[in-house]
């Protein structure tokens, strides 16, 4: 997944367009894809680097760089 794909996925999850993906937005996106709740929570917590309950683009990019 390249940077454009990551930004496109982020935009899909950021339903209100405020530049943040909240836990609710993230959960709704992945629940619609059929993911299990415990997996969704674990993914969110991994991406939420500063633990503020919101994911910003640089946190997603940093997580990708760690993989």
PDB file of C-alpha atoms in Angstrom, residues 10-59:
ATOM      1  CA  UNK A  10      -7.984   7.671   5.660  1.00  0.00           C
ATOM      2  CA  UNK A  11     -10.353   9.982   3.762  1.00  0.00           C
ATOM      3  CA  UNK A  12     -12.963   7.215   3.549  1.00  0.00           C
ATOM      4  CA  UNK A  13     -12.847   6.667   7.296  1.00  0.00           C
ATOM      5  CA  UNK A  14     -12.871  10.394   8.155  1.00  0.00           C
ATOM      6  CA  UNK A  15     -16.589  10.700   7.603  1.00  0.00           C
ATOM      7  CA  UNK A  16     -16.943  14.285   8.843  1.00  0.00           C
ATOM      8  CA  UNK A  17     -13.802  15.503   7.068  1.00  0.00           C
ATOM      9  CA  UNK A  18     -12.235  17.072  10.149  1.00  0.00           C
ATOM     10  CA  UNK A  19      -8.816  15.506   9.558  1.00  0.00           C
ATOM     11  CA  UNK A  20      -9.168  12.967  12.356  1.00  0.00           C
ATOM     12  CA  UNK A  21     -10.502   9.423  12.410  1.00  0.00           C
ATOM     13  CA  UNK A  22     -12.286   8.831  15.686  1.00  0.00           C
ATOM     14  CA  UNK A  23     -12.722   5.433  17.278  1.00  0.00           C
ATOM     15  CA  UNK A  24     -16.387   5.492  16.167  1.00  0.00           C
ATOM     16  CA  UNK A  25     -15.514   6.332  12.550  1.00  0.00           C
ATOM     17  CA  UNK A  26     -12.814   3.643  12.481  1.00  0.00           C
ATOM     18  CA  UNK A  27     -15.099   1.076  14.070  1.00  0.00           C
ATOM     19  CA  UNK A  28     -17.966   1.811  11.667  1.00  0.00           C
ATOM     20  CA  UNK A  29     -15.664   1.514   8.636  1.00  0.00           C
ATOM     21  CA  UNK A  30     -14.182  -1.838   9.603  1.00  0.00           C
ATOM     22  CA  UNK A  31     -17.397  -3.269  11.023  1.00  0.00           C
ATOM     23  CA  UNK A  32     -18.977  -2.666   7.611  1.00  0.00           C
ATOM     24  CA  UNK A  33     -16.137  -4.764   6.161  1.00  0.00           C
ATOM     25  CA  UNK A  34     -17.048  -7.642   8.471  1.00  0.00           C
ATOM     26  CA  UNK A  35     -14.139  -7.367  10.904  1.00  0.00           C
ATOM     27  CA  UNK A  36     -14.529  -8.599  14.473  1.00  0.00           C
ATOM     28  CA  UNK A  37     -14.872  -5.920  17.189  1.00  0.00           C
ATOM     29  CA  UNK A  38     -11.809  -7.041  19.162  1.00  0.00           C
ATOM     30  CA  UNK A  39      -9.687  -6.904  15.996  1.00  0.00           C
ATOM     31  CA  UNK A  40     -10.959  -3.412  15.169  1.00  0.00           C
ATOM     32  CA  UNK A  41     -10.154  -2.130  18.658  1.00  0.00           C
ATOM     33  CA  UNK A  42      -6.666  -3.639  18.504  1.00  0.00           C
ATOM     34  CA  UNK A  43      -5.990  -2.048  15.104  1.00  0.00           C
ATOM     35  CA  UNK A  44      -7.212   1.340  16.307  1.00  0.00           C
ATOM     36  CA  UNK A  45      -5.095   1.221  19.443  1.00  0.00           C
ATOM     37  CA  UNK A  46      -2.038   0.307  17.368  1.00  0.00           C
ATOM     38  CA  UNK A  47      -2.575   3.240  15.005  1.00  0.00           C
ATOM     39  CA  UNK A  48      -3.455   5.793  17.699  1.00  0.00           C
ATOM     40  CA  UNK A  49       0.178   6.508  18.503  1.00  0.00           C
ATOM     41  CA  UNK A  50      -0.420   9.198  21.112  1.00  0.00           C
ATOM     42  CA  UNK A  51      -3.463   7.550  22.687  1.00  0.00           C
ATOM     43  CA  UNK A  52      -5.736  10.561  22.301  1.00  0.00           C
ATOM     44  CA  UNK A  53      -8.624   8.564  20.844  1.00  0.00           C
ATOM     45  CA  UNK A  54      -8.165   9.940  17.330  1.00  0.00           C
ATOM     46  CA  UNK A  55      -5.988   8.888  14.433  1.00  0.00           C
ATOM     47  CA  UNK A  56      -4.325  11.502  12.259  1.00  0.00           C
ATOM     48  CA  UNK A  57      -2.636  10.914   8.910  1.00  0.00           C
ATOM     49  CA  UNK A  58       0.899  10.981  10.259  1.00  0.00           C
ATOM     50  CA  UNK A  59       0.034   8.210  12.755  1.00  0.00           C
TER      51      UNK A  59
END
